[in-house]
Amino acid sequence: MTGGGLRYRLVAIPGDGVGPEVVAAARRVVDAAGRRFGFGVDWTEIVAGGAAIDAYGVAIRPEDVETCRASDAVLLGAVGGPQWSDPSAPVRPEQALFALRGGLGLFANLRPVKVHPALVGSSPLRPELLDGVDLLIVRELTGGVYFGERQEASDIPGERRAVDTMPYGEDEIRRIVLLAGAFALTRRRRLTSVDKANVLATSRLWRRVVDEERRRMPDVEVTHQLVDSCAMLLVKRPADFDVIVTENLFGDILSDEAAVLAGSLGMLPSASLANRRTEHGTFGLYEPIHGSAPDIAGQDLANPIGTILSAAMMLFSSFNRRDAAEAIEAAVSRALDEGWRTRDLADPSDQRDGLVVVGTTGFATAVIEALEAAVPA
Ligand code: IPM
Ligand code: MG
């Protein structure tokens, strides 16, 4: 079905490395879901990251940030690559992410981690530790050390010195904690607030705000955890966690750690939500948590699951399409159950029964076929 139903305005940012391939794969899946569920998508593509540095000399142009703002949601691949990786260069691909996060007020970064039963063997952790892992990291994304004042080390002779600052205001803490609490209510009702209150002033404020707000969530079991011990427990007893809420840098680090549980970084989606509603739902940006993987770029090797599942999160949060979001998730699961794998999940020389190693496009096709089989036209 096309035309007649709702139409969503989506911005696609393919970015660098494998970004264009995984975004193309996810776009096909979204369009296929639209045909089944009666919505259409008007895609606008913009250039960001290294590609924009090459084209325009900046990581993202202000007018392209405005195009994103005027849309219903944004789907992003990845930015970065070795040709732009000098950390002291004045223009860097990651600046596109900060411009989007800060500029569009994307303060809430959701990183769910689930382990598909068929992939338990792909994780370096013992299988019995992975049983029941289903956690959600809620990372504050527009505050803290990422956006604090900085003093770069200069090359003036003498002792070089650099300073990063980590500011947090109580309102920034409160809104992310309340959002995480709301997510916990829809899940297993456990919220772990992660900080470093034995050292950092911002963490002590964080803890005080959590203690004030927990009264507003009587049905959620709220605990505090220091970030170092949380890092340990994430690999020791990962199934114990439900929702984790934490500040920007801790969330960055813990989410890469948690990604190991799922067997491949390529599996995991993310949503970055703003405090703003469009005509259809919450405005957000959706991207896989993996990077641009330049070593495998352009070869149809990348795992598109993280991006496809990000698109499912988009349908859920930005368009209130639970039906289509769940159908995509189920189709990914089904494709894995049927034995379809990308190269990060199985070796092509592996003779295990029933596994078929395919490329990025081949996996997307398997997902679309599973979706179309499950949802009659
Ligand atoms: C992430 C990434 C970014 C971050 C980098 C690329 C700047 O690691 O989205 O987790 O640190 O936020
Ligand atoms: Mg990161």
Coordinates of N, CA and C in Angstrom, one line a residue, residues 54-209:
D54 N 35.2 16.5 3.2 CA 35.7 16.5 1.8 C 34.9 17.4 0.9
A55 N 33.6 17.4 1.1 CA 32.7 18.1 0.2 C 32.6 19.6 0.5
Y56 N 32.6 19.9 1.9 CA 32.3 21.3 2.3 C 33.3 21.9 3.2
G57 N 34.2 21.1 3.7 CA 35.2 21.6 4.7 C 34.7 21.6 6.1
V58 N 33.5 21.2 6.4 CA 33.0 21.1 7.7 C 32.3 19.7 7.9
A59 N 32.2 19.2 9.2 CA 31.6 17.9 9.4 C 30.1 17.9 9.2
I60 N 29.5 19.0 9.4 CA 28.1 19.1 8.9 C 27.7 20.5 8.8
R61 N 27.0 20.9 7.7 CA 26.7 22.3 7.5 C 25.4 22.6 8.3
P62 N 25.4 23.9 8.8 CA 24.3 24.3 9.6 C 22.9 24.1 8.9
E63 N 22.9 24.3 7.6 CA 21.6 24.1 6.9 C 21.2 22.6 6.9
D64 N 22.2 21.7 7.0 CA 21.8 20.3 7.1 C 21.3 19.9 8.5
V65 N 21.8 20.6 9.5 CA 21.3 20.4 10.8 C 19.8 20.8 10.8
E66 N 19.6 22.0 10.1 CA 18.2 22.5 10.0 C 17.3 21.5 9.3
T67 N 17.8 20.9 8.2 CA 17.0 19.9 7.5 C 16.6 18.8 8.5
C68 N 17.5 18.4 9.3 CA 17.2 17.3 10.3 C 16.1 17.8 11.2
R69 N 16.2 19.1 11.7 CA 15.3 19.6 12.7 C 13.9 19.6 12.1
A70 N 13.8 19.9 10.8 CA 12.5 20.0 10.1 C 11.9 18.7 9.8
S71 N 12.6 17.6 10.1 CA 12.1 16.3 9.7 C 11.4 15.6 10.9
D72 N 10.9 14.4 10.7 CA 10.2 13.7 11.8 C 11.2 12.8 12.5
A73 N 12.3 12.4 11.9 CA 13.3 11.6 12.5 C 14.5 11.5 11.5
V74 N 15.7 11.1 12.1 CA 16.9 11.0 11.3 C 17.5 9.6 11.5
L75 N 17.9 9.0 10.4 CA 18.6 7.7 10.4 C 20.0 7.9 10.0
L76 N 20.9 7.5 10.9 CA 22.3 7.8 10.6 C 23.1 6.5 10.5
G77 N 24.1 6.4 9.6 CA 25.0 5.2 9.5 C 26.1 5.3 10.5
A78 N 27.2 5.9 10.1 CA 28.4 6.1 10.9 C 29.2 7.2 10.3
V79 N 30.0 7.8 11.2 CA 31.0 8.8 10.6 C 32.4 8.5 11.1
G80 N 33.4 8.9 10.3 CA 34.8 8.8 10.6 C 35.5 7.8 9.7
G81 N 36.8 7.9 9.8 CA 37.7 7.0 9.0 C 39.1 7.5 9.1
P82 N 40.0 6.7 8.7 CA 41.5 7.0 8.9 C 41.9 8.3 8.3
Q83 N 41.3 8.6 7.1 CA 41.8 9.9 6.5 C 41.4 11.1 7.2
W84 N 40.5 11.0 8.2 CA 40.1 12.2 8.9 C 40.4 12.0 10.4
S85 N 41.3 11.1 10.8 CA 41.3 10.7 12.2 C 42.3 11.4 13.1
D86 N 43.0 12.4 12.5 CA 44.0 13.2 13.4 C 43.2 13.9 14.5
P87 N 43.4 13.5 15.7 CA 42.6 14.1 16.8 C 42.9 15.6 17.0
S88 N 44.0 16.1 16.5 CA 44.3 17.5 16.7 C 43.9 18.3 15.5
A89 N 43.3 17.7 14.5 CA 42.8 18.5 13.3 C 41.7 19.4 13.8
P90 N 41.5 20.6 13.3 CA 40.5 21.5 13.7 C 39.1 21.0 13.2
V91 N 39.0 20.2 12.2 CA 37.7 19.7 11.7 C 37.8 18.2 11.7
R92 N 36.8 17.6 12.4 CA 36.8 16.1 12.6 C 35.4 15.6 12.4
P93 N 35.3 14.4 11.9 CA 33.9 13.8 11.5 C 33.0 13.8 12.7
E94 N 33.5 13.5 13.9 CA 32.6 13.4 15.1 C 31.9 14.7 15.4
Q95 N 32.5 15.8 15.0 CA 31.8 17.1 15.2 C 30.4 17.1 14.7
A96 N 30.2 16.3 13.6 CA 28.8 16.2 13.1 C 27.9 15.6 14.2
L97 N 28.4 14.6 14.9 CA 27.5 14.0 16.0 C 27.2 15.0 17.1
F98 N 28.2 15.8 17.5 CA 28.0 16.7 18.6 C 27.1 17.8 18.1
A99 N 27.3 18.3 16.8 CA 26.4 19.3 16.3 C 24.9 18.8 16.3
L100 N 24.7 17.6 15.9 CA 23.4 17.0 15.9 C 22.8 16.8 17.3
R101 N 23.6 16.2 18.1 CA 23.1 15.9 19.5 C 22.8 17.2 20.2
G102 N 23.8 18.2 20.2 CA 23.6 19.4 20.9 C 22.6 20.3 20.3
G103 N 22.7 20.4 18.9 CA 21.9 21.3 18.2 C 20.4 20.9 18.2
L104 N 20.2 19.6 18.2 CA 18.8 19.1 18.1 C 18.3 18.7 19.5
G105 N 19.1 18.9 20.5 CA 18.6 18.6 21.9 C 18.4 17.1 22.1
L106 N 19.2 16.3 21.6 CA 19.0 14.8 21.7 C 19.7 14.4 23.0
F107 N 19.0 14.6 24.1 CA 19.6 14.4 25.4 C 19.6 13.0 25.9
A108 N 18.7 12.1 25.3 CA 18.5 10.8 25.8 C 19.0 9.7 24.8
N109 N 20.0 9.1 25.1 CA 20.6 8.0 24.2 C 20.2 6.7 24.8
L110 N 19.4 5.9 24.1 CA 19.0 4.6 24.5 C 19.7 3.5 23.8
R111 N 20.4 2.6 24.5 CA 21.1 1.6 23.9 C 20.7 0.2 24.5
P112 N 19.7 -0.4 23.9 CA 19.3 -1.7 24.4 C 20.2 -2.8 24.0
V113 N 20.4 -3.7 24.9 CA 21.3 -4.9 24.6 C 20.5 -6.2 25.0
K114 N 20.3 -7.0 23.9 CA 19.6 -8.3 24.1 C 20.5 -9.3 23.4
V115 N 20.4 -10.5 23.9 CA 21.2 -11.5 23.2 C 20.3 -12.5 22.5
H116 N 20.4 -12.6 21.2 CA 19.6 -13.6 20.5 C 20.1 -15.0 20.8
P117 N 19.2 -15.9 21.2 CA 19.7 -17.2 21.6 C 20.6 -17.9 20.6
A118 N 20.4 -17.7 19.3 CA 21.2 -18.3 18.3 C 22.7 -17.8 18.3
L119 N 22.9 -16.6 19.0 CA 24.2 -16.0 18.9 C 25.0 -16.1 20.2
V120 N 24.4 -16.8 21.1 CA 25.1 -16.9 22.4 C 26.6 -17.3 22.2
G121 N 26.8 -18.2 21.3 CA 28.1 -18.7 21.0 C 29.1 -17.7 20.4
S122 N 28.5 -16.6 19.9 CA 29.4 -15.5 19.3 C 30.0 -14.6 20.4
S123 N 29.4 -14.7 21.6 CA 30.0 -13.8 22.7 C 31.1 -14.5 23.4
P124 N 32.1 -13.7 23.8 CA 33.2 -14.3 24.5 C 32.8 -14.7 25.9
L125 N 31.6 -14.3 26.4 CA 31.2 -14.7 27.7 C 30.7 -16.1 27.7
R126 N 30.8 -16.8 28.9 CA 30.2 -18.1 29.0 C 28.7 -18.1 28.8
P127 N 28.1 -19.0 28.1 CA 26.7 -19.0 27.7 C 25.8 -18.9 28.9
E128 N 26.1 -19.5 30.1 CA 25.2 -19.4 31.2 C 25.1 -18.0 31.8
L129 N 26.1 -17.2 31.5 CA 26.0 -15.8 32.0 C 25.1 -15.0 31.1
L130 N 24.9 -15.4 29.9 CA 24.1 -14.6 29.0 C 22.6 -14.9 29.0
D131 N 22.3 -16.0 29.7 CA 20.9 -16.3 29.8 C 20.1 -15.2 30.4
G132 N 19.1 -14.7 29.7 CA 18.2 -13.7 30.2 C 18.7 -12.3 30.1
V133 N 19.8 -12.1 29.4 CA 20.3 -10.7 29.3 C 19.3 -9.8 28.5
D134 N 18.9 -8.8 29.1 CA 18.0 -7.8 28.4 C 18.0 -6.5 29.1
L135 N 19.0 -5.7 28.7 CA 19.2 -4.5 29.5 C 19.1 -3.2 28.5
L136 N 18.9 -2.1 29.2 CA 18.7 -0.9 28.4 C 19.6 0.2 29.1
I137 N 20.6 0.6 28.3 CA 21.5 1.7 28.9 C 20.8 3.1 28.4
V138 N 20.6 3.9 29.4 CA 20.0 5.3 29.1 C 21.2 6.2 29.4
R139 N 21.8 6.7 28.4 CA 23.0 7.6 28.5 C 22.6 9.1 28.3
E140 N 22.9 9.9 29.2 CA 22.7 11.4 29.1 C 23.6 11.8 27.9
L141 N 23.1 12.6 27.0 CA 23.9 12.7 25.7 C 24.3 14.2 25.4
T142 N 23.8 15.1 26.1 CA 24.1 16.5 25.8 C 24.8 17.3 26.9
G143 N 25.3 16.6 27.9 CA 25.9 17.3 29.0 C 27.3 16.7 29.3
G144 N 27.8 17.1 30.5 CA 29.0 16.5 31.0 C 30.2 16.9 30.2
V145 N 31.2 16.0 30.2 CA 32.5 16.4 29.7 C 32.5 16.5 28.2
Y146 N 31.5 16.0 27.5 CA 31.5 16.1 26.1 C 31.2 17.6 25.7
F147 N 30.4 18.3 26.5 CA 30.0 19.6 26.2 C 30.6 20.7 27.1
G148 N 31.4 20.2 28.1 CA 32.0 21.2 29.0 C 33.1 22.0 28.4
E149 N 33.5 23.0 29.1 CA 34.6 23.8 28.6 C 35.9 23.0 28.6
R150 N 36.7 23.4 27.6 CA 38.0 22.6 27.4 C 39.1 23.6 27.2
Q151 N 40.3 23.2 27.7 CA 41.4 24.0 27.4 C 42.4 23.0 26.8
E152 N 42.7 23.2 25.5 CA 43.6 22.3 24.8 C 45.0 22.5 25.2
A153 N 45.8 21.5 25.2 CA 47.3 21.6 25.5 C 47.8 22.5 24.3
S154 N 48.6 23.5 24.6 CA 49.2 24.2 23.5 C 50.6 23.7 23.3
D155 N 51.3 24.0 22.2 CA 52.6 23.6 22.0 C 53.7 24.6 22.5
I156 N 53.2 25.5 23.3 CA 54.1 26.5 23.8 C 55.1 25.8 24.7
P157 N 56.4 26.0 24.6 CA 57.4 25.3 25.5 C 57.0 25.5 26.9
G158 N 57.5 24.6 27.7 CA 57.1 24.6 29.2 C 56.2 23.4 29.4
E159 N 55.6 23.4 30.6 CA 54.8 22.3 30.9 C 53.4 22.3 30.2
R160 N 53.1 21.3 29.4 CA 51.9 21.3 28.7 C 50.8 20.9 29.6
R161 N 49.6 21.4 29.4 CA 48.5 21.2 30.3 C 47.2 21.3 29.5
A162 N 46.3 20.4 29.8 CA 45.0 20.5 29.2 C 43.9 20.3 30.3
V163 N 42.8 20.9 30.0 CA 41.7 20.8 31.0 C 40.4 20.5 30.3
D164 N 39.7 19.5 30.9 CA 38.3 19.2 30.5 C 37.4 19.4 31.7
T165 N 36.2 19.9 31.4 CA 35.3 20.1 32.6 C 34.0 19.4 32.4
M166 N 33.4 19.0 33.5 CA 32.3 18.1 33.4 C 31.1 18.7 34.1
P167 N 30.4 19.7 33.5 CA 29.3 20.3 34.2 C 28.0 19.6 34.0
Y168 N 27.2 19.6 35.1 CA 25.9 19.0 35.1 C 24.9 19.9 35.9
G169 N 23.8 20.2 35.4 CA 22.8 21.0 36.2 C 21.7 20.0 36.6
E170 N 21.0 20.3 37.7 CA 20.0 19.4 38.2 C 18.9 19.1 37.3
D171 N 18.5 20.1 36.4 CA 17.5 19.8 35.5 C 17.9 18.8 34.4
E172 N 19.1 18.9 34.0 CA 19.6 17.9 33.0 C 19.6 16.5 33.6
I173 N 19.9 16.4 34.9 CA 20.0 15.1 35.5 C 18.5 14.6 35.7
R174 N 17.7 15.5 36.2 CA 16.3 15.1 36.5 C 15.6 14.5 35.3
R175 N 15.7 15.2 34.1 CA 14.9 14.7 33.0 C 15.4 13.4 32.5
I176 N 16.7 13.1 32.5 CA 17.1 11.8 32.0 C 16.8 10.7 33.0
V177 N 16.8 11.0 34.3 CA 16.5 10.0 35.3 C 15.0 9.7 35.3
L178 N 14.2 10.7 35.1 CA 12.7 10.4 35.0 C 12.4 9.6 33.8
L179 N 13.1 9.9 32.7 CA 12.8 9.2 31.5 C 13.2 7.7 31.6
A180 N 14.4 7.5 32.2 CA 14.9 6.1 32.5 C 13.9 5.4 33.4
G181 N 13.4 6.1 34.4 CA 12.4 5.5 35.3 C 11.1 5.1 34.6
A182 N 10.7 6.0 33.6 CA 9.5 5.6 32.8 C 9.8 4.4 32.0
F183 N 11.0 4.3 31.4 CA 11.3 3.0 30.7 C 11.3 1.8 31.6
A184 N 11.9 2.0 32.8 CA 11.9 0.9 33.7 C 10.5 0.3 34.1
L185 N 9.6 1.3 34.2 CA 8.2 0.9 34.5 C 7.6 0.0 33.4
T186 N 8.0 0.1 32.2 CA 7.5 -0.7 31.1 C 8.3 -2.0 30.9
R187 N 9.3 -2.2 31.8 CA 10.2 -3.4 31.7 C 10.1 -4.1 33.0
R188 N 11.3 -4.5 33.6 CA 11.4 -5.3 34.8 C 11.4 -4.4 36.0
R189 N 11.2 -3.1 35.9 CA 11.1 -2.1 37.0 C 12.3 -2.0 37.9
R190 N 13.5 -2.2 37.3 CA 14.7 -2.0 38.1 C 15.5 -1.0 37.4
L191 N 15.9 0.0 38.2 CA 16.7 1.1 37.6 C 18.0 1.2 38.4
T192 N 19.1 1.1 37.7 CA 20.5 1.3 38.3 C 21.0 2.6 37.9
S193 N 21.2 3.5 38.8 CA 21.8 4.8 38.5 C 23.3 4.7 38.8
V194 N 24.1 5.0 37.7 CA 25.6 4.8 37.8 C 26.3 6.1 37.9
D195 N 27.2 6.2 38.9 CA 27.9 7.4 39.1 C 29.3 7.1 39.7
K196 N 30.0 8.2 40.0 CA 31.3 8.0 40.7 C 31.2 9.0 41.9
A197 N 30.2 8.8 42.7 CA 29.9 9.8 43.8 C 31.0 9.8 44.9
N198 N 31.9 8.8 44.9 CA 33.0 8.9 45.9 C 34.1 9.8 45.4
V199 N 34.0 10.3 44.2 CA 35.0 11.2 43.7 C 34.5 12.5 43.1
L200 N 33.4 12.4 42.3 CA 33.0 13.5 41.5 C 31.9 14.3 42.1
A201 N 32.0 15.6 42.1 CA 31.0 16.5 42.5 C 29.7 16.4 41.7
T202 N 29.9 16.2 40.4 CA 28.7 16.1 39.5 C 28.0 14.8 39.9
S203 N 28.7 13.7 40.3 CA 28.1 12.5 40.6 C 27.3 12.6 42.0
R204 N 27.8 13.4 42.9 CA 27.1 13.6 44.1 C 25.8 14.3 43.9
L205 N 25.8 15.3 43.0 CA 24.6 16.0 42.6 C 23.6 15.0 41.9
W206 N 24.2 14.2 41.0 CA 23.4 13.2 40.3 C 22.7 12.3 41.3
R207 N 23.4 11.8 42.3 CA 22.8 10.9 43.3 C 21.8 11.6 44.1
R208 N 22.0 12.9 44.5 CA 21.0 13.6 45.3 C 19.7 13.7 44.4
V209 N 19.8 14.0 43.2 CA 18.7 14.2 42.3 C 17.9 12.9 42.2

